[in-house]
């Protein structure tokens, strides 16, 4: 069966520090991968998605970047965090070739202080 | 045209009552309409989904009603329970390898004991 792992679960980082959040998927090949941010416990904002290794589409220009160094690994990064980067970050995957049936990870609560 | 409008933003229902959440869309190319349930501090989980070739889909106490001509769909939770208290997101997508899910802004449901 397929599983998605996301870590860390919580993170407190000072303003100006770098960020690296990792997401891995097991039990499937060539998944579509997504990074979402959820602010104030409500709406889901799509940040990045990837349909293959090295292929990243950015939905919202901002202080963040994403990379997909391996088929089932998706990384969200920042060189210098801003206060506004605080939020709940969610990784998700779907079957290759379509966006049906997203499966989300358990999320990372990021607080920038 | 890519938006999915969800209402209400919040909903309080008594235990045993019916919870109804509505969504509307504009893009007639959408052909997959899932609902996600999210508990605090957790990632959203797929609850139930429907395609436009049927007008209703039922799974246990959860029912999706779909009105293709009105471009609307709704989630009904029968016999609502306190354990149903969560945030619910509707979403829509197209049958395309590069299509992403478009989410509504979410509805916070509280079922009072």
mmCIF file of C-alpha atoms in Angstrom:
data_model
loop_
_atom_site.group_PDB
_atom_site.id
_atom_site.type_symbol
_atom_site.label_atom_id
_atom_site.label_comp_id
_atom_site.label_asym_id
_atom_site.label_seq_id
_atom_site.Cartn_x
_atom_site.Cartn_y
_atom_site.Cartn_z
ATOM 1 C CA UNK A 1 0.000 0.000 0.000
ATOM 2 C CA UNK A 2 1.032 3.578 -0.547
ATOM 3 C CA UNK A 3 2.152 5.791 2.315
ATOM 4 C CA UNK A 4 3.328 9.379 2.521
ATOM 5 C CA UNK A 5 5.789 10.613 5.113
ATOM 6 C CA UNK A 6 6.316 14.226 6.007
ATOM 7 C CA UNK A 7 8.693 15.653 8.582
ATOM 8 C CA UNK A 8 9.238 17.306 10.893
ATOM 9 C CA UNK A 9 5.809 17.554 12.490
ATOM 10 C CA UNK A 10 6.545 20.884 14.130
ATOM 11 C CA UNK A 11 9.261 23.434 13.609
ATOM 12 C CA UNK A 12 10.092 26.768 15.203
ATOM 13 C CA UNK A 13 12.596 28.818 13.246
ATOM 14 C CA UNK A 14 13.929 32.360 13.630
ATOM 15 C CA UNK A 15 13.389 34.953 10.933
ATOM 16 C CA UNK A 16 16.152 34.807 8.351
ATOM 17 C CA UNK A 17 17.017 31.166 8.947
ATOM 18 C CA UNK A 18 16.855 28.529 6.174
ATOM 19 C CA UNK A 19 14.131 25.925 5.832
ATOM 20 C CA UNK A 20 14.007 22.395 4.514
ATOM 21 C CA UNK A 21 10.875 20.255 4.719
ATOM 22 C CA UNK A 22 10.927 16.776 3.289
ATOM 23 C CA UNK A 23 8.219 14.540 1.928
ATOM 24 C CA UNK A 24 8.569 10.978 0.673
ATOM 25 C CA UNK A 25 6.071 8.577 -0.826
ATOM 26 C CA UNK A 26 6.277 4.802 -0.674
ATOM 27 C CA UNK A 27 4.515 2.124 -2.646
ATOM 28 C CA UNK A 28 4.058 3.917 -5.953
ATOM 29 C CA UNK A 29 6.114 5.104 -8.891
ATOM 30 C CA UNK A 30 6.208 8.448 -10.662
ATOM 31 C CA UNK A 31 3.573 10.094 -8.462
ATOM 32 C CA UNK A 32 2.409 13.654 -8.899
ATOM 33 C CA UNK A 33 3.609 15.545 -5.831
ATOM 34 C CA UNK A 34 2.255 18.733 -4.270
ATOM 35 C CA UNK A 35 3.121 21.247 -1.559
ATOM 36 C CA UNK A 36 0.277 23.189 0.050
ATOM 37 C CA UNK A 37 0.248 25.833 2.759
ATOM 38 C CA UNK A 38 -2.668 26.337 5.091
ATOM 39 C CA UNK A 39 -2.794 29.602 7.008
ATOM 40 C CA UNK A 40 -5.051 30.316 9.975
ATOM 41 C CA UNK A 41 -6.299 26.711 9.908
ATOM 42 C CA UNK A 42 -8.432 27.228 6.844
ATOM 43 C CA UNK A 43 -7.863 27.418 3.103
ATOM 44 C CA UNK A 44 -5.401 25.284 1.139
ATOM 45 C CA UNK A 45 -2.990 27.264 -1.008
ATOM 46 C CA UNK A 46 -1.127 25.291 -3.667
ATOM 47 C CA UNK A 47 2.535 26.285 -3.621
ATOM 48 C CA UNK A 48 4.260 23.824 -5.952
ATOM 49 C CA UNK A 49 3.521 20.665 -7.859
ATOM 50 C CA UNK A 50 5.677 18.189 -9.731
ATOM 51 C CA UNK A 51 4.883 15.537 -12.332
ATOM 52 C CA UNK A 52 8.406 14.117 -12.459
ATOM 53 C CA UNK A 53 12.008 14.347 -11.277
ATOM 54 C CA UNK A 54 13.324 17.852 -11.685
ATOM 55 C CA UNK A 55 9.956 19.156 -12.954
ATOM 56 C CA UNK A 56 8.562 21.829 -10.644
ATOM 57 C CA UNK A 57 5.646 24.159 -11.283
ATOM 58 C CA UNK A 58 5.222 27.155 -9.025
ATOM 59 C CA UNK A 59 1.738 28.462 -8.361
ATOM 60 C CA UNK A 60 2.557 31.397 -6.120
ATOM 61 C CA UNK A 61 5.759 33.493 -6.402
ATOM 62 C CA UNK A 62 7.204 33.810 -2.914
ATOM 63 C CA UNK A 63 10.067 33.181 -0.578
ATOM 64 C CA UNK A 64 9.960 29.427 -1.067
ATOM 65 C CA UNK A 65 11.303 26.915 -3.578
ATOM 66 C CA UNK A 66 10.784 23.221 -4.194
ATOM 67 C CA UNK A 67 12.890 20.426 -5.577
ATOM 68 C CA UNK A 68 12.346 16.818 -6.550
ATOM 69 C CA UNK A 69 15.737 15.117 -6.480
ATOM 70 C CA UNK A 70 14.283 11.600 -6.584
ATOM 71 C CA UNK A 71 11.087 10.097 -7.956
ATOM 72 C CA UNK A 72 9.341 9.871 -4.595
ATOM 73 C CA UNK A 73 11.010 12.729 -2.734
ATOM 74 C CA UNK A 74 9.768 16.303 -2.639
ATOM 75 C CA UNK A 75 11.543 19.051 -0.715
ATOM 76 C CA UNK A 76 10.327 22.514 0.236
ATOM 77 C CA UNK A 77 13.041 25.054 0.980
ATOM 78 C CA UNK A 78 13.710 28.631 1.838
ATOM 79 C CA UNK A 79 17.010 30.474 2.108
ATOM 80 C CA UNK A 80 15.685 33.084 4.550
ATOM 81 C CA UNK A 81 12.408 32.659 6.361
ATOM 82 C CA UNK A 82 9.964 35.525 6.850
ATOM 83 C CA UNK A 83 7.357 35.864 9.576
ATOM 84 C CA UNK A 84 4.715 35.459 6.879
ATOM 85 C CA UNK A 85 6.045 31.974 6.078
ATOM 86 C CA UNK A 86 4.457 30.641 9.258
ATOM 87 C CA UNK A 87 1.713 28.130 8.618
ATOM 88 C CA UNK A 88 0.773 24.497 8.233
ATOM 89 C CA UNK A 89 2.585 22.895 5.294
ATOM 90 C CA UNK A 90 1.110 19.857 3.653
ATOM 91 C CA UNK A 91 2.592 17.493 1.128
ATOM 92 C CA UNK A 92 0.313 15.384 -1.066
ATOM 93 C CA UNK A 93 0.586 12.856 -3.868
ATOM 94 C CA UNK A 94 -1.684 11.556 -6.588
ATOM 95 C CA UNK A 95 -1.429 8.856 -9.218
ATOM 96 C CA UNK A 96 0.661 9.710 -12.273
ATOM 97 C CA UNK A 97 -1.203 11.207 -15.180
ATOM 98 C CA UNK A 98 -3.982 12.793 -13.143
ATOM 99 C CA UNK A 99 -4.936 14.773 -10.102
ATOM 100 C CA UNK A 100 -7.639 12.435 -8.854
ATOM 101 C CA UNK A 101 -7.596 11.318 -5.253
ATOM 102 C CA UNK A 102 -4.932 13.356 -3.484
ATOM 103 C CA UNK A 103 -3.445 11.722 -0.400
ATOM 104 C CA UNK A 104 -2.077 14.212 2.083
ATOM 105 C CA UNK A 105 0.713 13.829 4.593
ATOM 106 C CA UNK A 106 0.274 14.684 8.243
ATOM 107 C CA UNK A 107 1.676 18.185 7.813
ATOM 108 C CA UNK A 108 4.386 20.374 9.334
ATOM 109 C CA UNK A 109 3.455 23.221 11.645
ATOM 110 C CA UNK A 110 6.024 25.957 10.990
ATOM 111 C CA UNK A 111 6.288 28.927 13.300
ATOM 112 C CA UNK A 112 8.704 31.665 12.333
ATOM 113 C CA UNK A 113 9.689 33.820 15.313
ATOM 114 C CA UNK B 1 -13.254 30.189 -13.883
ATOM 115 C CA UNK B 2 -11.012 27.920 -11.869
ATOM 116 C CA UNK B 3 -12.673 28.827 -8.571
ATOM 117 C CA UNK B 4 -14.778 26.586 -6.407
ATOM 118 C CA UNK B 5 -17.014 28.583 -4.070
ATOM 119 C CA UNK B 6 -17.916 26.895 -0.807
ATOM 120 C CA UNK B 7 -20.510 27.854 1.782
ATOM 121 C CA UNK B 8 -21.079 28.299 4.631
ATOM 122 C CA UNK B 9 -17.743 29.186 6.210
ATOM 123 C CA UNK B 10 -18.862 27.651 9.483
ATOM 124 C CA UNK B 11 -21.754 25.523 10.604
ATOM 125 C CA UNK B 12 -23.126 24.425 13.951
ATOM 126 C CA UNK B 13 -25.434 21.418 13.977
ATOM 127 C CA UNK B 14 -26.980 19.533 16.854
ATOM 128 C CA UNK B 15 -26.148 15.893 17.326
ATOM 129 C CA UNK B 16 -28.433 13.789 15.160
ATOM 130 C CA UNK B 17 -29.141 16.626 12.735
ATOM 131 C CA UNK B 18 -28.258 16.972 9.053
ATOM 132 C CA UNK B 19 -25.197 18.981 8.048
ATOM 133 C CA UNK B 20 -25.263 20.464 4.558
ATOM 134 C CA UNK B 21 -22.305 22.122 2.838
ATOM 135 C CA UNK B 22 -22.597 23.574 -0.632
ATOM 136 C CA UNK B 23 -20.138 24.205 -3.439
ATOM 137 C CA UNK B 24 -20.434 25.857 -6.841
ATOM 138 C CA UNK B 25 -18.088 25.914 -9.800
ATOM 139 C CA UNK B 26 -17.817 27.649 -13.150
ATOM 140 C CA UNK B 27 -15.493 25.478 -15.219
ATOM 141 C CA UNK B 28 -17.612 22.941 -17.112
ATOM 142 C CA UNK B 29 -14.473 20.918 -17.862
ATOM 143 C CA UNK B 30 -14.317 19.777 -14.236
ATOM 144 C CA UNK B 31 -15.166 16.091 -14.053
ATOM 145 C CA UNK B 32 -14.152 14.971 -10.593
ATOM 146 C CA UNK B 33 -15.568 16.371 -7.368
ATOM 147 C CA UNK B 34 -14.116 15.104 -4.065
ATOM 148 C CA UNK B 35 -14.776 16.130 -0.502
ATOM 149 C CA UNK B 36 -12.027 16.135 2.099
ATOM 150 C CA UNK B 37 -12.316 16.042 5.880
ATOM 151 C CA UNK B 38 -9.648 17.614 8.065
ATOM 152 C CA UNK B 39 -9.287 17.322 11.812
ATOM 153 C CA UNK B 40 -7.196 19.922 13.704
ATOM 154 C CA UNK B 41 -3.473 19.382 13.262
ATOM 155 C CA UNK B 42 -3.951 16.684 10.637
ATOM 156 C CA UNK B 43 -3.797 16.572 6.869
ATOM 157 C CA UNK B 44 -7.067 16.463 4.903
ATOM 158 C CA UNK B 45 -8.362 12.990 4.096
ATOM 159 C CA UNK B 46 -10.518 12.006 1.153
ATOM 160 C CA UNK B 47 -14.064 11.444 2.383
ATOM 161 C CA UNK B 48 -16.155 10.829 -0.719
ATOM 162 C CA UNK B 49 -16.035 11.774 -4.394
ATOM 163 C CA UNK B 50 -18.374 11.916 -7.372
ATOM 164 C CA UNK B 51 -18.157 12.201 -11.138
ATOM 165 C CA UNK B 52 -20.736 14.152 -13.177
ATOM 166 C CA UNK B 53 -22.323 11.069 -14.741
ATOM 167 C CA UNK B 54 -24.309 10.463 -11.532
ATOM 168 C CA UNK B 55 -26.461 12.828 -9.491
ATOM 169 C CA UNK B 56 -25.884 11.292 -6.086
ATOM 170 C CA UNK B 57 -23.397 9.115 -4.267
ATOM 171 C CA UNK B 58 -23.855 7.759 -0.782
ATOM 172 C CA UNK B 59 -21.328 6.219 1.579
ATOM 173 C CA UNK B 60 -22.701 5.517 5.014
ATOM 174 C CA UNK B 61 -23.948 8.765 6.537
ATOM 175 C CA UNK B 62 -22.247 10.878 3.862
ATOM 176 C CA UNK B 63 -23.969 11.771 0.586
ATOM 177 C CA UNK B 64 -22.862 13.941 -2.318
ATOM 178 C CA UNK B 65 -25.626 15.503 -4.393
ATOM 179 C CA UNK B 66 -24.547 16.759 -7.809
ATOM 180 C CA UNK B 67 -26.460 19.153 -10.078
ATOM 181 C CA UNK B 68 -24.625 19.392 -13.382
ATOM 182 C CA UNK B 69 -26.913 21.990 -14.953
ATOM 183 C CA UNK B 70 -26.594 24.298 -11.957
ATOM 184 C CA UNK B 71 -22.876 23.535 -11.579
ATOM 185 C CA UNK B 72 -23.366 22.842 -7.905
ATOM 186 C CA UNK B 73 -22.651 19.966 -5.569
ATOM 187 C CA UNK B 74 -23.218 19.483 -1.892
ATOM 188 C CA UNK B 75 -22.247 17.255 0.994
ATOM 189 C CA UNK B 76 -24.942 15.977 3.330
ATOM 190 C CA UNK B 77 -24.004 14.403 6.646
ATOM 191 C CA UNK B 78 -26.932 12.523 8.086
ATOM 192 C CA UNK B 79 -27.285 11.862 11.817
ATOM 193 C CA UNK B 80 -24.348 14.199 12.503
ATOM 194 C CA UNK B 81 -22.132 13.175 15.421
ATOM 195 C CA UNK B 82 -19.663 15.154 17.560
ATOM 196 C CA UNK B 83 -16.895 13.085 15.933
ATOM 197 C CA UNK B 84 -17.847 14.669 12.599
ATOM 198 C CA UNK B 85 -16.678 18.059 13.902
ATOM 199 C CA UNK B 86 -13.942 19.002 11.452
ATOM 200 C CA UNK B 87 -13.200 21.254 8.500
ATOM 201 C CA UNK B 88 -14.622 20.071 5.189
ATOM 202 C CA UNK B 89 -13.237 21.030 1.800
ATOM 203 C CA UNK B 90 -14.884 20.530 -1.550
ATOM 204 C CA UNK B 91 -12.690 20.357 -4.628
ATOM 205 C CA UNK B 92 -12.825 19.885 -8.380
ATOM 206 C CA UNK B 93 -10.446 18.835 -11.123
ATOM 207 C CA UNK B 94 -10.237 17.992 -14.804
ATOM 208 C CA UNK B 95 -9.118 14.761 -16.416
ATOM 209 C CA UNK B 96 -5.706 16.025 -17.361
ATOM 210 C CA UNK B 97 -2.211 14.921 -16.455
ATOM 211 C CA UNK B 98 -1.310 18.468 -15.519
ATOM 212 C CA UNK B 99 -4.524 19.404 -13.797
ATOM 213 C CA UNK B 100 -4.486 20.118 -10.103
ATOM 214 C CA UNK B 101 -7.341 19.983 -7.630
ATOM 215 C CA UNK B 102 -9.044 23.322 -7.042
ATOM 216 C CA UNK B 103 -10.217 23.520 -3.439
ATOM 217 C CA UNK B 104 -13.002 25.505 -1.841
ATOM 218 C CA UNK B 105 -12.095 27.618 1.179
ATOM 219 C CA UNK B 106 -13.450 25.127 3.671
ATOM 220 C CA UNK B 107 -16.314 24.841 6.146
ATOM 221 C CA UNK B 108 -15.739 24.414 9.870
ATOM 222 C CA UNK B 109 -18.408 22.071 11.182
ATOM 223 C CA UNK B 110 -19.175 21.820 14.872
ATOM 224 C CA UNK B 111 -21.637 19.179 15.983
ATOM 225 C CA UNK B 112 -22.891 19.992 19.457
ATOM 226 C CA UNK B 113 -23.600 17.099 21.832
#
